[in-house]
Tab-separated table of C-alpha atoms in Angstrom:
chain	number	residue	atom	x	y	z
A	838	MET	CA	6.107	19.238	6.244
A	839	ARG	CA	7.671	20.773	3.282
A	840	THR	CA	6.327	21.648	-0.071
A	841	ASP	CA	8.203	22.058	-3.607
A	842	SER	CA	6.631	22.558	-7.108
A	843	VAL	CA	7.576	20.621	-9.795
A	844	SER	CA	7.522	21.987	-13.609
A	845	ALA	CA	6.669	20.317	-16.786
A	846	THR	CA	6.250	20.805	-20.736
A	847	PRO	CA	2.807	19.303	-21.460
A	848	SER	CA	3.032	15.846	-23.894
A	849	GLU	CA	0.314	15.751	-26.575
A	850	SER	CA	0.749	12.456	-27.661
A	851	ALA	CA	-1.829	9.497	-27.053
A	852	VAL	CA	-1.015	7.052	-24.560
A	853	ASP	CA	0.565	3.686	-26.149
A	854	LEU	CA	2.205	0.459	-24.553
A	855	ARG	CA	5.635	2.179	-25.583
A	856	THR	CA	5.029	5.093	-23.990
A	857	ILE	CA	3.763	3.124	-21.071
A	858	LEU	CA	6.685	0.458	-21.021
A	859	ASP	CA	9.496	3.393	-21.204
A	860	ASP	CA	7.617	5.183	-18.159
A	861	LEU	CA	8.117	2.232	-16.546
A	862	ARG	CA	11.920	1.881	-16.752
A	863	THR	CA	12.685	4.911	-15.823
A	864	LEU	CA	11.092	4.672	-12.409
A	865	VAL	CA	12.210	0.815	-11.683
A	866	LEU	CA	15.816	2.290	-12.644
A	867	ALA	CA	15.150	4.734	-9.908
A	868	GLU	CA	15.347	2.638	-6.558
A	869	SER	CA	13.527	3.540	-4.207
A	870	PRO	CA	13.535	1.213	-0.731
A	871	SER	CA	11.436	2.811	1.566
A	872	SER	CA	14.364	3.013	4.920
A	873	ASP	CA	16.545	4.822	2.714
A	874	LEU	CA	15.028	8.888	2.489
A	875	ALA	CA	17.630	10.163	0.221
A	876	ALA	CA	16.551	7.026	-2.631
A	877	VAL	CA	13.355	8.363	-1.786
A	878	ALA	CA	13.292	11.330	-2.329
A	879	ARG	CA	15.491	11.048	-5.215
A	880	SER	CA	12.489	8.827	-6.587
A	881	ALA	CA	10.049	11.545	-6.109
A	882	ARG	CA	11.821	13.912	-7.879
A	883	THR	CA	11.171	11.465	-10.549
A	884	VAL	CA	7.880	10.371	-10.232
A	885	ALA	CA	7.069	14.392	-10.034
A	886	GLU	CA	9.269	14.890	-13.319
A	887	LEU	CA	7.233	11.929	-15.257
A	888	ILE	CA	4.144	13.925	-14.073
A	889	GLY	CA	4.577	16.773	-15.202
A	890	ALA	CA	6.043	15.421	-18.830
A	891	ARG	CA	2.751	13.360	-19.417
A	892	LEU	CA	-0.055	16.025	-18.151
A	893	GLY	CA	1.008	19.363	-17.898
A	894	ARG	CA	0.762	20.346	-14.261
A	895	HIS	CA	2.717	20.955	-11.644
A	896	PRO	CA	2.884	18.038	-8.759
A	897	GLU	CA	4.074	19.203	-5.189
A	898	ILE	CA	6.377	17.387	-3.724
A	899	VAL	CA	5.119	17.306	0.134
A	900	GLY	CA	7.795	16.203	2.750
A	901	VAL	CA	6.400	15.013	5.800
A	902	ASP	CA	8.874	13.473	8.782
A	903	GLY	CA	11.919	13.471	6.112
A	904	VAL	CA	9.580	11.218	3.395
A	905	ASP	CA	8.666	12.831	0.061
A	906	HIS	CA	5.287	11.854	-1.403
A	907	VAL	CA	4.197	13.639	-4.381
A	908	LEU	CA	0.711	15.154	-4.741
A	909	LEU	CA	-1.334	16.747	-7.831
A	910	ARG	CA	-3.686	18.099	-6.168
A	911	ALA	CA	-7.243	18.676	-8.083
A	912	ALA	CA	-8.685	22.431	-7.766
A	913	ASN	CA	-12.506	20.743	-7.402
A	914	PRO	CA	-11.329	17.002	-6.729
A	915	GLU	CA	-14.202	14.069	-7.212
A	916	VAL	CA	-11.272	11.080	-7.277
A	917	LEU	CA	-8.597	10.239	-5.933
A	918	ILE	CA	-6.143	8.276	-7.338
A	919	LEU	CA	-3.469	6.417	-5.065
A	920	ALA	CA	-0.478	4.960	-5.745
A	921	HIS	CA	3.011	4.471	-4.195
A	922	HIS	CA	7.035	4.962	-5.262
A	923	ASP	CA	8.573	3.223	-2.320
A	924	THR	CA	9.594	-0.249	-2.292
A	925	VAL	CA	10.845	-3.298	-0.686
A	926	TRP	CA	13.762	-3.639	-2.485
A	927	PRO	CA	17.512	-2.426	-1.116
A	928	LEU	CA	19.543	-0.008	-3.619
A	929	GLY	CA	21.665	-2.392	-6.215
A	930	THR	CA	19.081	-4.453	-6.362
A	931	ILE	CA	18.461	-3.556	-9.834
A	932	GLU	CA	21.976	-4.774	-10.701
A	933	GLN	CA	20.838	-8.162	-9.548
A	934	ILE	CA	16.658	-8.096	-10.975
A	935	PRO	CA	17.663	-5.140	-13.973
A	936	TYR	CA	14.787	-3.735	-16.173
A	937	SER	CA	13.658	-6.203	-18.801
A	938	GLU	CA	11.215	-7.232	-21.201
A	939	ALA	CA	11.171	-10.690	-22.887
A	940	GLY	CA	8.740	-13.295	-22.875
A	941	GLY	CA	5.619	-11.556	-22.230
A	942	VAL	CA	6.124	-9.778	-18.842
A	943	VAL	CA	8.479	-7.095	-17.839
A	944	ARG	CA	10.604	-7.186	-14.798
A	945	GLY	CA	12.586	-5.335	-12.130
A	946	PRO	CA	11.979	-4.413	-8.521
A	947	GLY	CA	9.131	-2.405	-7.942
A	948	CYS	CA	7.553	-3.214	-11.059
A	949	PHE	CA	4.706	-5.195	-9.932
A	950	ASP	CA	4.342	-3.769	-6.782
A	951	MET	CA	3.888	-0.672	-7.670
A	952	LYS	CA	5.486	1.215	-10.321
A	953	LEU	CA	3.037	-0.010	-13.399
A	954	GLY	CA	0.406	0.876	-11.843
A	955	LEU	CA	1.673	4.325	-11.176
A	956	VAL	CA	2.183	4.853	-14.740
A	957	GLN	CA	-1.420	3.106	-15.758
A	958	ALA	CA	-2.908	5.851	-13.481
A	959	VAL	CA	-0.660	8.818	-15.237
A	960	ASN	CA	-0.964	7.817	-19.035
A	961	SER	CA	-4.697	7.299	-18.349
A	962	LEU	CA	-5.380	10.751	-16.826
A	963	ALA	CA	-2.892	12.150	-19.879
A	964	GLU	CA	-5.595	9.782	-22.208
A	965	LEU	CA	-8.261	11.591	-20.680
A	966	ARG	CA	-6.592	15.225	-20.851
A	967	ARG	CA	-6.087	14.563	-24.648
A	968	ARG	CA	-9.582	13.883	-25.303
A	969	HIS	CA	-11.909	15.944	-23.248
A	970	GLY	CA	-9.329	18.742	-22.288
A	971	GLU	CA	-7.389	20.506	-19.250
A	972	GLY	CA	-11.044	20.291	-16.971
A	973	ILE	CA	-11.368	16.844	-16.886
A	974	VAL	CA	-8.054	16.344	-14.926
A	975	ASP	CA	-8.970	19.530	-13.022
A	976	ARG	CA	-11.477	16.548	-10.609
A	977	VAL	CA	-8.751	14.056	-10.064
A	978	SER	CA	-6.629	14.437	-7.582
A	979	LEU	CA	-3.188	11.827	-7.738
A	980	LEU	CA	-1.067	10.894	-4.657
A	981	VAL	CA	2.004	9.221	-5.115
A	982	THR	CA	3.333	8.057	-1.180
A	983	GLY	CA	6.189	7.519	-0.331
A	984	ASP	CA	6.080	5.366	2.858
A	985	GLU	CA	3.124	2.649	2.017
A	986	GLU	CA	5.346	-0.081	2.437
A	987	VAL	CA	6.618	0.836	6.220
A	988	GLY	CA	2.793	1.665	7.018
A	989	SER	CA	2.172	4.706	5.936
A	990	SER	CA	2.760	6.647	9.016
A	991	THR	CA	4.045	9.876	7.866
A	992	SER	CA	1.166	10.037	4.424
A	993	ARG	CA	-1.430	9.328	6.544
A	994	THR	CA	-2.816	11.807	7.230
A	995	LEU	CA	-2.018	13.651	3.986
A	996	LEU	CA	-3.886	11.092	1.971
A	997	GLU	CA	-6.925	11.092	4.708
A	998	GLU	CA	-7.233	14.608	3.821
A	999	GLU	CA	-7.438	14.094	0.154
A	1000	ALA	CA	-9.769	11.668	0.053
A	1001	LYS	CA	-12.549	13.861	2.353
A	1002	ARG	CA	-12.449	15.774	-0.271
A	1003	CYS	CA	-13.684	13.171	-2.924
A	1004	ARG	CA	-16.278	11.098	-3.952
A	1005	ALA	CA	-14.476	7.763	-4.984
A	1006	VAL	CA	-10.562	6.589	-4.159
A	1007	LEU	CA	-9.398	4.260	-6.508
A	1008	VAL	CA	-6.260	2.621	-5.350
A	1009	LEU	CA	-3.640	1.365	-8.527
A	1010	GLU	CA	-1.987	-1.367	-6.608
A	1011	ALA	CA	-1.203	-4.552	-8.564
A	1012	ALA	CA	-4.554	-6.627	-8.817
A	1013	GLY	CA	-4.748	-10.235	-7.655
A	1014	PRO	CA	-4.416	-13.563	-9.505
A	1015	GLY	CA	-5.802	-12.687	-13.611
A	1016	GLY	CA	-6.081	-9.617	-12.831
A	1017	ALA	CA	-8.495	-9.746	-9.935
A	1018	LEU	CA	-10.062	-6.440	-7.908
A	1019	LYS	CA	-9.447	-6.519	-4.852
A	1020	VAL	CA	-12.638	-5.664	-2.928
A	1021	GLU	CA	-11.835	-6.363	1.277
A	1022	ARG	CA	-8.252	-6.437	2.539
A	1023	LYS	CA	-7.669	-7.138	6.210
A	1024	GLY	CA	-7.239	-4.885	8.888
A	1025	VAL	CA	-3.518	-4.893	10.440
A	1026	SER	CA	-2.361	-4.814	13.803
A	1027	ARG	CA	1.341	-4.942	15.227
A	1028	TYR	CA	2.589	-5.527	18.897
A	1029	ARG	CA	5.260	-5.789	20.605
A	1030	LEU	CA	5.029	-7.609	23.832
A	1031	GLU	CA	8.096	-6.816	25.772
A	1032	VAL	CA	8.674	-9.030	29.496
A	1033	THR	CA	11.086	-8.288	32.088
A	1034	GLY	CA	12.309	-10.532	34.464
A	1035	ARG	CA	15.772	-10.786	36.644
A	1036	ALA	CA	18.910	-12.246	35.915
A	1037	ALA	CA	20.910	-14.718	37.870
A	1038	HIS	CA	23.227	-17.256	37.385
A	1039	ALA	CA	21.404	-20.661	35.788
A	1040	GLY	CA	23.990	-22.880	37.489
A	1041	LEU	CA	24.783	-21.625	40.905
A	1042	ASP	CA	21.030	-19.973	41.866
A	1043	PRO	CA	18.862	-20.038	38.912
A	1044	GLU	CA	16.160	-20.018	41.536
A	1045	THR	CA	16.744	-16.329	42.359
A	1046	GLY	CA	16.128	-15.352	38.720
A	1047	VAL	CA	12.567	-14.592	36.967
A	1048	ASN	CA	12.723	-16.017	33.640
A	1049	ALA	CA	11.828	-13.505	31.232
A	1050	ALA	CA	11.885	-16.002	28.809
A	1051	ILE	CA	9.732	-18.309	30.134
A	1052	ALA	CA	6.785	-15.718	30.980
A	1053	ALA	CA	6.929	-15.151	26.876
A	1054	ALA	CA	6.729	-18.376	25.741
A	1055	GLU	CA	3.091	-18.180	27.826
A	1056	MET	CA	2.005	-15.323	26.754
A	1057	ILE	CA	2.784	-16.820	22.828
A	1058	LEU	CA	0.720	-19.183	23.455
A	1059	ALA	CA	-2.189	-16.821	24.712
A	1060	VAL	CA	-2.359	-14.673	21.762
A	1061	ALA	CA	-1.992	-17.609	19.502
A	1062	GLU	CA	-5.633	-18.743	21.277
A	1063	LEU	CA	-6.836	-15.262	20.067
A	1064	ARG	CA	-7.247	-16.253	16.583
A	1065	ASP	CA	-10.614	-17.404	15.301
A	1066	VAL	CA	-10.546	-19.043	11.966
A	1067	ALA	CA	-14.190	-18.637	11.417
A	1068	ALA	CA	-13.638	-15.169	10.977
A	1069	GLY	CA	-10.596	-15.083	9.254
A	1070	THR	CA	-8.862	-13.384	11.871
A	1071	THR	CA	-4.655	-14.401	12.526
A	1072	VAL	CA	-3.163	-13.774	14.954
A	1073	THR	CA	0.900	-14.521	14.531
A	1074	PRO	CA	3.510	-14.449	16.989
A	1075	THR	CA	6.605	-13.595	14.657
A	1076	VAL	CA	9.912	-12.160	15.884
A	1077	VAL	CA	10.898	-13.853	19.340
A	1078	THR	CA	14.539	-12.830	21.525
A	1079	ALA	CA	15.571	-13.651	24.746
A	1080	GLY	CA	18.219	-13.451	27.315
A	1081	THR	CA	21.963	-12.617	26.505
A	1082	ALA	CA	23.926	-15.403	27.206
A	1083	PRO	CA	23.867	-19.288	27.647
A	1084	ASN	CA	24.533	-19.457	31.519
A	1085	THR	CA	22.485	-16.646	32.219
A	1086	VAL	CA	18.619	-16.133	33.349
A	1087	PRO	CA	16.873	-14.160	30.953
A	1088	ALA	CA	16.063	-10.911	31.696
A	1089	GLN	CA	14.229	-9.740	29.183
A	1090	ALA	CA	12.310	-11.295	25.991
A	1091	LEU	CA	10.836	-9.746	22.955
A	1092	VAL	CA	7.951	-10.975	21.207
A	1093	ASP	CA	6.306	-9.384	17.913
A	1094	VAL	CA	2.946	-10.212	17.169
A	1095	ASP	CA	1.060	-9.861	13.871
A	1096	VAL	CA	-2.994	-9.614	13.768
A	1097	ARG	CA	-5.172	-9.479	10.868
A	1098	ALA	CA	-8.745	-8.894	11.068
A	1099	ALA	CA	-11.527	-8.484	8.451
A	1100	THR	CA	-13.257	-6.446	10.546
A	1101	VAL	CA	-13.125	-3.694	12.854
A	1102	ALA	CA	-15.056	-5.610	15.723
A	1103	GLU	CA	-12.395	-8.020	15.166
A	1104	GLN	CA	-9.893	-6.208	15.053
A	1105	HIS	CA	-11.401	-4.778	18.237
A	1106	ARG	CA	-11.626	-7.786	19.805
A	1107	VAL	CA	-8.022	-9.045	19.863
A	1108	ASP	CA	-6.542	-5.968	20.717
A	1109	GLN	CA	-8.525	-5.519	24.000
A	1110	SER	CA	-7.480	-9.500	24.464
A	1111	ILE	CA	-3.944	-9.014	23.921
A	1112	ARG	CA	-3.860	-6.125	26.488
A	1113	ARG	CA	-5.730	-8.426	29.440
A	1114	ILE	CA	-2.656	-10.919	28.514
A	1115	GLY	CA	0.002	-11.283	31.657
A	1116	PRO	CA	2.747	-13.135	33.195
A	1117	SER	CA	1.821	-15.707	35.651
A	1118	ASP	CA	4.896	-15.020	37.245
A	1119	PRO	CA	4.065	-12.005	39.513
A	1120	HIS	CA	7.765	-10.770	39.569
A	1121	ALA	CA	7.829	-10.518	35.848
A	1122	THR	CA	6.754	-7.468	34.245
A	1123	LEU	CA	4.710	-6.807	30.540
A	1124	VAL	CA	4.780	-3.930	28.616
A	1125	ILE	CA	2.617	-3.862	25.344
A	1126	HIS	CA	3.527	-1.652	22.355
A	1127	GLY	CA	1.415	-1.110	18.988
A	1128	GLY	CA	-1.706	-1.439	17.627
A	1129	PRO	CA	-3.890	-1.378	15.260
A	1130	ASN	CA	-2.291	0.229	12.016
A	1131	ARG	CA	-4.514	-0.100	9.484
A	1132	PRO	CA	-8.396	-0.814	9.788
A	1133	PRO	CA	-10.279	-3.333	7.494
A	1134	MET	CA	-10.766	-2.700	4.227
A	1135	GLU	CA	-14.433	-4.077	4.488
A	1136	ARG	CA	-16.997	-5.079	1.311
A	1137	ALA	CA	-19.437	-2.829	1.609
A	1138	MET	CA	-17.759	0.284	0.783
A	1139	THR	CA	-16.385	-1.378	-2.419
A	1140	GLU	CA	-19.086	-3.289	-4.330
A	1141	GLU	CA	-20.227	-0.712	-5.930
A	1142	LEU	CA	-17.152	0.751	-7.652
A	1143	ALA	CA	-15.969	-3.161	-8.313
A	1144	GLY	CA	-19.897	-3.734	-9.777
A	1145	LEU	CA	-19.308	-0.976	-12.549
A	1146	THR	CA	-15.741	-1.724	-13.087
A	1147	ARG	CA	-16.748	-5.190	-14.175
A	1148	ARG	CA	-19.835	-3.757	-16.253
A	1149	LEU	CA	-17.679	-1.187	-17.784
A	1150	ALA	CA	-14.885	-4.343	-18.652
A	1151	GLY	CA	-17.649	-6.224	-20.794
A	1152	GLU	CA	-18.638	-2.954	-22.261
A	1153	LEU	CA	-15.120	-2.529	-23.582
A	1154	GLY	CA	-14.845	-5.792	-24.431
A	1155	GLN	CA	-12.772	-7.558	-21.841
A	1156	ALA	CA	-13.594	-10.218	-19.315
A	1157	PRO	CA	-14.937	-8.888	-16.419
A	1158	PRO	CA	-12.277	-9.017	-13.482
A	1159	THR	CA	-13.229	-10.902	-10.536
A	1160	THR	CA	-13.345	-10.030	-7.354
A	1161	MET	CA	-11.475	-11.388	-4.308
A	1162	SER	CA	-10.534	-10.683	-0.207
A	1163	VAL	CA	-6.756	-10.483	0.471
A	1164	GLY	CA	-4.486	-10.256	3.881
A	1165	GLY	CA	-2.373	-8.093	3.066
A	1166	ALA	CA	-3.405	-4.255	3.714
A	1167	SER	CA	-3.099	-1.161	1.932
A	1168	ASP	CA	-3.525	2.734	1.831
A	1169	GLY	CA	-7.032	1.944	0.664
A	1170	ASN	CA	-8.017	0.616	4.311
A	1171	PHE	CA	-7.873	4.433	5.482
A	1172	THR	CA	-10.113	5.602	2.936
A	1173	ALA	CA	-12.380	2.837	3.002
A	1174	ALA	CA	-12.544	3.579	6.967
A	1175	LEU	CA	-13.746	7.071	6.291
A	1176	GLY	CA	-16.791	5.972	4.640
A	1177	ILE	CA	-15.749	6.518	0.953
A	1178	ARG	CA	-16.278	4.203	-1.719
A	1179	THR	CA	-12.796	2.772	-2.655
A	1180	LEU	CA	-11.508	0.074	-5.051
A	1181	ASP	CA	-8.143	-1.654	-4.714
A	1182	GLY	CA	-6.190	-3.852	-7.073
A	1183	LEU	CA	-6.926	-1.890	-10.408
A	1184	GLY	CA	-3.389	-1.964	-11.567
A	1185	ALA	CA	-0.344	-4.566	-12.565
A	1186	VAL	CA	-1.828	-8.077	-13.679
A	1187	GLY	CA	1.215	-10.569	-13.006
A	1188	GLY	CA	2.961	-11.532	-10.032
A	1189	GLY	CA	5.946	-11.856	-7.689
A	1190	ALA	CA	5.445	-9.016	-5.217
A	1191	HIS	CA	8.629	-8.562	-2.798
A	1192	ALA	CA	9.877	-11.802	-4.258
A	1193	PRO	CA	12.953	-12.060	-7.097
A	1194	ASP	CA	10.149	-13.451	-9.864
A	1195	GLU	CA	8.444	-10.227	-9.119
A	1196	HIS	CA	6.490	-9.261	-12.937
A	1197	ALA	CA	4.349	-7.750	-15.000
A	1198	GLN	CA	2.356	-9.017	-17.946
A	1199	ILE	CA	3.006	-6.606	-20.928
A	1200	ALA	CA	-0.472	-8.094	-22.565
A	1201	ALA	CA	-2.481	-6.875	-20.015
A	1202	ILE	CA	-0.814	-3.366	-19.429
A	1203	LEU	CA	-3.407	-1.503	-22.631
A	1204	PRO	CA	-6.094	-3.359	-21.284
A	1205	ARG	CA	-5.733	-2.778	-18.134
A	1206	THR	CA	-5.124	1.245	-18.740
A	1207	GLN	CA	-8.053	1.659	-20.922
A	1208	LEU	CA	-10.596	0.282	-18.138
A	1209	LEU	CA	-9.201	2.645	-16.012
A	1210	THR	CA	-9.824	5.239	-18.524
A	1211	ALA	CA	-13.387	4.233	-19.140
A	1212	LEU	CA	-13.932	4.104	-15.103
A	1213	LEU	CA	-12.671	7.302	-14.433
A	1214	GLY	CA	-14.632	8.961	-17.405
A	1215	VAL	CA	-17.892	7.267	-15.514
A	1216	LEU	CA	-16.760	8.614	-12.510
A	1217	LEU	CA	-16.204	12.150	-13.826
A	1218	ARG	CA	-19.869	12.338	-14.880
A	1219	GLY	CA	-18.516	14.509	-17.651
A	1220	SER	CA	-16.878	12.115	-19.989
A	1221	PRO	CA	-18.858	9.670	-22.116
A	1222	GLY	CA	-18.184	6.318	-20.762
A	1223	PRO	CA	-15.927	3.281	-22.292
A	1224	ALA	CA	-17.265	4.654	-25.518
A	1225	GLY	CA	-14.348	4.866	-27.567
A	1226	VAL	CA	-11.763	4.380	-25.515
A	1227	GLY	CA	-8.640	3.624	-26.991
């Protein structure tokens, strides 16, 4: 693990929409595909400089296995804000989907998922600092990871360690439709089934071969039967490959399987069942790679913060956001599984995540930032809550 410090000069100006949009443009132009570690490193530096400029603090760039994460670690943390700066978009996407502000929306790769949420968090903290002094920021840690889109394998330990120091975790992932808070996320498991048979000439002596493709097909059907519609559990074979030539009995086949489950019990049931599956041909062998990647984010760990957020929205004159369950996972899955109060979906309102029409609604930016500021104020127990939040 490597840590570097980034210096900064504080900015005392109050938050406004133009500031947020300018900050967002800066981050969107710093393209950061998860698979390009040099780009992620450049993005981390840009994020750290932005945090420093807005908060007058010195965030660390924490390198873990070549991936750079940005951490503003509070002295006495009560709340952890989670965000990520990596995206699914390859370098050069900014040329095809340039940053723009038109028609009431902002566009650009990563604007919705989730660079706007990150910018809203930084500017919310800046507003709290401006109103209530430096001490209030000493009670909030901000972690911006660089590998969330690819499973958080290098950041998981770091984020869990930071979360354990706090009473609550706020995840600035994009909101659901209409600004919905995400109070339930399914856990994710990923598997690769590696089937090995024996090659043979498909015309001359196929009977001497062991067909890995047929064995894999049997297991695909068996795996798919593990789904449970009533429980919301999906088990989906996705990528399937087999064989080397059209006239050869396949000696190997690979099957990737995606599993989503709403409860730990369901995630465990599917995991145990997959490991009991085997090929019917005794001459074929199976090796199972993978397993649970993220635990479920269960409603019991989110409903208290969701209720508080909805109440604060009403006090701010906003329509209380709805709540929803989603199949996709986030880093909030990890913190909720630790037994820490967690709320997700506090970020941008818009749509098109991972799609060419990715966008965020400009009209929702200030209200959403105001709501986050009010929520932080209440959680930090030293600020007056929504009254006077600008």
